[in-house]
mmCIF file of C-alpha atoms and ligand atoms in Angstrom:
data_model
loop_
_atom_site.group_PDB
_atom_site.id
_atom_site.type_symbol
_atom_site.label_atom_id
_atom_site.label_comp_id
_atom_site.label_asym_id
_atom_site.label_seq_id
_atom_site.Cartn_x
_atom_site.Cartn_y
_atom_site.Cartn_z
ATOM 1 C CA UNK A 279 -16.934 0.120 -59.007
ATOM 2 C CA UNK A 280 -14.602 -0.931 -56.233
ATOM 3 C CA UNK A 281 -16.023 -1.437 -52.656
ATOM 4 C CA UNK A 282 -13.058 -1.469 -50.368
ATOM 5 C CA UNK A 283 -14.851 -0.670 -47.030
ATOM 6 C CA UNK A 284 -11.885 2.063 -46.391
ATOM 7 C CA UNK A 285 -9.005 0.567 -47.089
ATOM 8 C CA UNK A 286 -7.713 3.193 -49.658
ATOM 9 C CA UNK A 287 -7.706 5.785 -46.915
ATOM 10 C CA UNK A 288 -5.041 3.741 -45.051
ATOM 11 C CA UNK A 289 -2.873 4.088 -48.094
ATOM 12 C CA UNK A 290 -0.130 6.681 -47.072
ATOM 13 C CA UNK A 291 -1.481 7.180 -43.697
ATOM 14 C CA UNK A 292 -0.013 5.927 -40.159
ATOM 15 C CA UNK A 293 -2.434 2.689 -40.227
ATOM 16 C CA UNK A 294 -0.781 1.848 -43.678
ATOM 17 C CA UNK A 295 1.366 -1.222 -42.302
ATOM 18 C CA UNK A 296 -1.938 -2.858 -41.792
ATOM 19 C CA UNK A 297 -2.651 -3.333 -45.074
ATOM 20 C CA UNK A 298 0.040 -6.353 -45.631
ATOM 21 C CA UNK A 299 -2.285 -8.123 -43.267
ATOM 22 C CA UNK A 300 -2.995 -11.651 -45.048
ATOM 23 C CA UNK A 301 -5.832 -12.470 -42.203
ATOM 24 C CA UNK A 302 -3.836 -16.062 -40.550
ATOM 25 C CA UNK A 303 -5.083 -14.977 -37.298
ATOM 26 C CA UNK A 304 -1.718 -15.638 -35.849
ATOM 27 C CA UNK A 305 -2.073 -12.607 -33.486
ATOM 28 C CA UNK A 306 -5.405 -13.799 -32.470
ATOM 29 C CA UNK A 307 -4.249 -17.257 -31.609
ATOM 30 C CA UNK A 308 -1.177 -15.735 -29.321
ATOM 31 C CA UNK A 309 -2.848 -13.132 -27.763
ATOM 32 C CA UNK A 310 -4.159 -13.704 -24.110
ATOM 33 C CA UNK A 311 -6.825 -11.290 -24.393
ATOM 34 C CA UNK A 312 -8.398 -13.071 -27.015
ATOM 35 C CA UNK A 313 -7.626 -15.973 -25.568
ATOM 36 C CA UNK A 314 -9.698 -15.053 -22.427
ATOM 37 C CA UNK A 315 -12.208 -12.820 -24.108
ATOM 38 C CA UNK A 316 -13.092 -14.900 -27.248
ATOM 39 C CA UNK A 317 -14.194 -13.717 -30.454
ATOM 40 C CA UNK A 318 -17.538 -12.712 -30.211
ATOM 41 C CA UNK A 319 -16.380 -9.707 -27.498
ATOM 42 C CA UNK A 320 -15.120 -7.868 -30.325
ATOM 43 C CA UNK A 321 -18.653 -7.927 -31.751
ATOM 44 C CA UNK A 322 -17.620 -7.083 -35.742
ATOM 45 C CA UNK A 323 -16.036 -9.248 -38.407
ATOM 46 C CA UNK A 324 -12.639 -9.233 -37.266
ATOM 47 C CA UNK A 325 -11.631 -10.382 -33.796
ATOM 48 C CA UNK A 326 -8.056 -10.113 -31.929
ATOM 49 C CA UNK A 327 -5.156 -7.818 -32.323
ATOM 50 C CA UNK A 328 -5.712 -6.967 -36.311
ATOM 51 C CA UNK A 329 -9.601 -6.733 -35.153
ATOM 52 C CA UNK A 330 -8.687 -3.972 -33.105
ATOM 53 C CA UNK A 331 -6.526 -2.019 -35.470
ATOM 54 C CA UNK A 332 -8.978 -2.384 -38.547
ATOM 55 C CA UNK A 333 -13.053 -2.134 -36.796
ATOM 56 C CA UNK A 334 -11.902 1.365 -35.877
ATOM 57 C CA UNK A 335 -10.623 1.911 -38.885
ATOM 58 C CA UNK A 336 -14.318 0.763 -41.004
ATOM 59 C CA UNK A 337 -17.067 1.672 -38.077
ATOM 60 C CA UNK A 338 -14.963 4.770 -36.588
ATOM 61 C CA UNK A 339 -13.125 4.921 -33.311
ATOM 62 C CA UNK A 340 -16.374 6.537 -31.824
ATOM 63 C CA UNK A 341 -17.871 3.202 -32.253
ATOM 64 C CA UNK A 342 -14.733 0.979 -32.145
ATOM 65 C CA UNK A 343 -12.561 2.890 -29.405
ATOM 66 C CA UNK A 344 -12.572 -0.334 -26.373
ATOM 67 C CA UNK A 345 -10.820 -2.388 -28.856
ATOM 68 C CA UNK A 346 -7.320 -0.778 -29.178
ATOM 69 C CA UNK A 347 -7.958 -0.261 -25.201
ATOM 70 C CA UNK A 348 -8.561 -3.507 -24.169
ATOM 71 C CA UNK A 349 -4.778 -4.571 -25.385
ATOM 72 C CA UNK A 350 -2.258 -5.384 -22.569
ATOM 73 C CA UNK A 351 0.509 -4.128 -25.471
ATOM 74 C CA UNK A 352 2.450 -7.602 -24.371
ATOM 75 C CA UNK A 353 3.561 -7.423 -27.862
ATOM 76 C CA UNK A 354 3.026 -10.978 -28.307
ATOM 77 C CA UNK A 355 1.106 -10.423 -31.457
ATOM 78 C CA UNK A 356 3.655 -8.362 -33.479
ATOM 79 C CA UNK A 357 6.479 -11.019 -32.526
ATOM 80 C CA UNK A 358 4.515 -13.754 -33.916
ATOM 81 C CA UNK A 359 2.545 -11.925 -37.207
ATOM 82 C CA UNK A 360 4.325 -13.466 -40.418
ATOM 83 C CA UNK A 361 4.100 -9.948 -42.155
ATOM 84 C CA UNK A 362 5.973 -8.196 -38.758
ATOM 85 C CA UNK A 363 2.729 -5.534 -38.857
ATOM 86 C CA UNK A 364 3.372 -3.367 -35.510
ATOM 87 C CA UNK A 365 -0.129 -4.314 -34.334
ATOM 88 C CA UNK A 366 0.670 -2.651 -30.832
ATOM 89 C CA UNK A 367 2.290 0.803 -32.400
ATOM 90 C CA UNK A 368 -1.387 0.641 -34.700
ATOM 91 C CA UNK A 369 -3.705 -0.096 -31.788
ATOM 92 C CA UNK A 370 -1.684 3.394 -29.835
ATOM 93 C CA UNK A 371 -2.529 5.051 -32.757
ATOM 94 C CA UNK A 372 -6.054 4.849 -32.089
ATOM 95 C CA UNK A 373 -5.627 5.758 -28.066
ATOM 96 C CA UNK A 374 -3.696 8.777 -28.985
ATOM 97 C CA UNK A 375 -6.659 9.704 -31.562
ATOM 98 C CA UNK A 376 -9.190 8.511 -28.999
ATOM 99 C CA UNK A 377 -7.267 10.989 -26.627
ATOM 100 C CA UNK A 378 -7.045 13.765 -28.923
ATOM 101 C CA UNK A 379 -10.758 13.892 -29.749
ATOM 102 C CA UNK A 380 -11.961 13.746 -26.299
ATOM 103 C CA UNK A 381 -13.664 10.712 -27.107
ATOM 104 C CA UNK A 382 -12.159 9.024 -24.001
ATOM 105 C CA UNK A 383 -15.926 7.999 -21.487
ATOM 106 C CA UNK A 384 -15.958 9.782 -18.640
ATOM 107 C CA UNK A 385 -16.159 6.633 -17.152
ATOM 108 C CA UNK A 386 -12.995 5.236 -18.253
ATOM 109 C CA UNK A 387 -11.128 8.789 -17.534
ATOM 110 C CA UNK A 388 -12.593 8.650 -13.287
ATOM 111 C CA UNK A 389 -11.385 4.794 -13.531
ATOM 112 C CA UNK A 390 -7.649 5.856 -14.863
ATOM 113 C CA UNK A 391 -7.703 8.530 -12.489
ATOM 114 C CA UNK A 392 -9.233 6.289 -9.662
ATOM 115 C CA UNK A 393 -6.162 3.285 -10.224
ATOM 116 C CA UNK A 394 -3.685 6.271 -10.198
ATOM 117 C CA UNK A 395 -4.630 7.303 -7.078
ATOM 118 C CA UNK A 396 -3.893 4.291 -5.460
ATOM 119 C CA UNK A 397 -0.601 3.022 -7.618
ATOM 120 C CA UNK A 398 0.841 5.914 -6.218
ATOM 121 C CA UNK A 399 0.050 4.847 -3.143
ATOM 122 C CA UNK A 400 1.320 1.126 -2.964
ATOM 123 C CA UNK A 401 0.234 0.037 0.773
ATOM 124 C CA UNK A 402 -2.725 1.474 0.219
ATOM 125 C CA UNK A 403 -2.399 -0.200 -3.396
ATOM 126 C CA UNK A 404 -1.287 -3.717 -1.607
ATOM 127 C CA UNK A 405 -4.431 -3.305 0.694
ATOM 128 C CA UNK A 406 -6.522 -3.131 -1.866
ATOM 129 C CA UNK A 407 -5.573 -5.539 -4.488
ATOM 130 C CA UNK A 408 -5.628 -8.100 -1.846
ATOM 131 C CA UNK A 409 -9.344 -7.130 -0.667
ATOM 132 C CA UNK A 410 -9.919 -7.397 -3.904
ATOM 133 C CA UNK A 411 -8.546 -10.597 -4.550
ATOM 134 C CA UNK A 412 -9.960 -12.515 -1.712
ATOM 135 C CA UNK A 413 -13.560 -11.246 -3.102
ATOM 136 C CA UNK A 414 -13.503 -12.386 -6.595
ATOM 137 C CA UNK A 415 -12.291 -15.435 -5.376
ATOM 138 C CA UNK A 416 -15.761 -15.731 -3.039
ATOM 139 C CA UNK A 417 -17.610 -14.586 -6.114
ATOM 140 C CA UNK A 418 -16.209 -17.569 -7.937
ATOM 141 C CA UNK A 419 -16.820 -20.169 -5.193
ATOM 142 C CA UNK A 420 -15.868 -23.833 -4.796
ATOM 143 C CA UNK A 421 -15.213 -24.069 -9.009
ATOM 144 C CA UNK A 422 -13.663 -20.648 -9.115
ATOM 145 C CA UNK A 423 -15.387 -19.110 -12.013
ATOM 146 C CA UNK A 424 -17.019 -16.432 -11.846
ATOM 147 C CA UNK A 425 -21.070 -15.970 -13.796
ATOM 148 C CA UNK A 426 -21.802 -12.330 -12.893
ATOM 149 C CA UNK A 427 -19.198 -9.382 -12.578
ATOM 150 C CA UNK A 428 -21.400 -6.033 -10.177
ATOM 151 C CA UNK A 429 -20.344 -3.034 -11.368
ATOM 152 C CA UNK A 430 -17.980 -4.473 -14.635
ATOM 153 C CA UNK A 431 -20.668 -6.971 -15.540
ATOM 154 C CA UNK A 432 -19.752 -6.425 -19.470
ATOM 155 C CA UNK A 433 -16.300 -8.879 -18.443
ATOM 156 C CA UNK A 434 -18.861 -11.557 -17.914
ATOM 157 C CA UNK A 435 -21.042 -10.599 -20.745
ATOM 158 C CA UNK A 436 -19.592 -13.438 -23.190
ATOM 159 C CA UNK A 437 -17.235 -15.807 -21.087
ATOM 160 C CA UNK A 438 -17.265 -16.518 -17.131
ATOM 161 C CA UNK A 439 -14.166 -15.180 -15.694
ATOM 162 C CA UNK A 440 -11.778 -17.744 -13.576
ATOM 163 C CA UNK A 441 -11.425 -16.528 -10.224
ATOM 164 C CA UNK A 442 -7.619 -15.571 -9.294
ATOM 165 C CA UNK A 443 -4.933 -17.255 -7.107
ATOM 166 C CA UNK A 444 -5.184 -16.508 -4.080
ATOM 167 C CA UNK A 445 -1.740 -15.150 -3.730
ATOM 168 C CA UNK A 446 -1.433 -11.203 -5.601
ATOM 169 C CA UNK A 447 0.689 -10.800 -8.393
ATOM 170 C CA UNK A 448 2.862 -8.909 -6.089
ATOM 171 C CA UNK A 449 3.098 -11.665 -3.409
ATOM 172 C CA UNK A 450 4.038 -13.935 -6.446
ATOM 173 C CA UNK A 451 6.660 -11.893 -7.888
ATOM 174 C CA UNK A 452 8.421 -11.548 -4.182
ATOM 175 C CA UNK A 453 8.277 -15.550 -4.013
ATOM 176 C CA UNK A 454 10.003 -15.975 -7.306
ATOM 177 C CA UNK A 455 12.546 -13.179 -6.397
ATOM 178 C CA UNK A 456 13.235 -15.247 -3.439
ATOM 179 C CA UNK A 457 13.388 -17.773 -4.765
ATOM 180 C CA UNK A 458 16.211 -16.372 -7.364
ATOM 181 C CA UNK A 459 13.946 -17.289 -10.343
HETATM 182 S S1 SF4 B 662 -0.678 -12.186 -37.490
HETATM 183 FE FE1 SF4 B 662 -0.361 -10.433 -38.877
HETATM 184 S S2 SF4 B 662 -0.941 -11.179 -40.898
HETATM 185 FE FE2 SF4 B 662 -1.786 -12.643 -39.415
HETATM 186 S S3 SF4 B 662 -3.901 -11.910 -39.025
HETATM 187 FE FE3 SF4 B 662 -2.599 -10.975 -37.457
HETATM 188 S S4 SF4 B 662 -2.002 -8.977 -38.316
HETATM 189 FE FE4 SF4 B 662 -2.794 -10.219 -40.017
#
């Protein structure tokens, strides 16, 4: 008898790349999520990048489907995996089957529709991101981490979360462009 918790099924099939994996946790080690997150976020065996290409894959991406979400698809963990395994390409895999099931939480679709809404409108955008800003960085106080998310508390759930720099990403970006970088 051979008990290979679902691996045959990726033979042949669009997750079959995956399957080279030799588990040296390269991607893990690279990728900022994980880096920020930790390991026990992913709450199953395997953590990281490959973590989020194979729990869907063995608990179903009913069960599994914030893991290939929560990816910023830097691509950092596909330039540095030893076996050159697409993890990004793998973990869009499972958003377009997410997608195509309707599996996506209501939640998640107001909250895509919500950030849309204001990217297309970027003073409005600007506005906000800096309101924004300047409260996290209350929340986080004189050490600038932050205990206790409202609203989002499952970001805090595991790790506290530093509080940003009090200068947007945008304001950043325009400083370095100034300053010809
Ligand atoms: S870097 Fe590649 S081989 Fe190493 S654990 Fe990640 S997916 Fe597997």
């Amino acid at each position: 008898m051979l008990v290979d918790n679902g691996r045959s099924d990726m033979v042949g099939g669009e997750l079959q790349e995956m399957l080279r994996c030799i588990r040296c946790a390269a991607c893990m080690n690279h990728c900022p999520v994980y880096g920020s997150i930790g390991g026990h976020s992913y709450g199953w065996v395997y953590p990281g990048p490959m973590g989020s290409v194979l729990t869907p894959q063995m608990i179903g991406i009913e069960k599994a489907a914030l893991l290939p979400n929560a990816s910023t698809f830097c691509g950092k963990c596909e330039s540095v995996c030893p076996v050159h395994i697409p993890l990004p390409k793998l973990m869009r895999h499972w958003r377009k089957n997410e997608f195509e099931r309707h599996l996506t939480p209501k939640a998640a679709r107001w909250g895509i529709k919500t950030w849309a809404f204001f990217a297309k409108r970027p003073t409005l955008y600007r506005l906000l991101s800096q309101t924004s800003n300047r409260m996290l960085r209350l929340l986080g106080g004189k050490k600038g981490r932050i205990h206790k998310l409202p609203v989002v508390s499952g970001w805090t759930d595991h790790r506290e979360m530093p509080a940003p720099s009090s200068k947007t990403f945008m304001q950043q970006w325009n400083e370095k462009q100034k300053a010809g970088h």
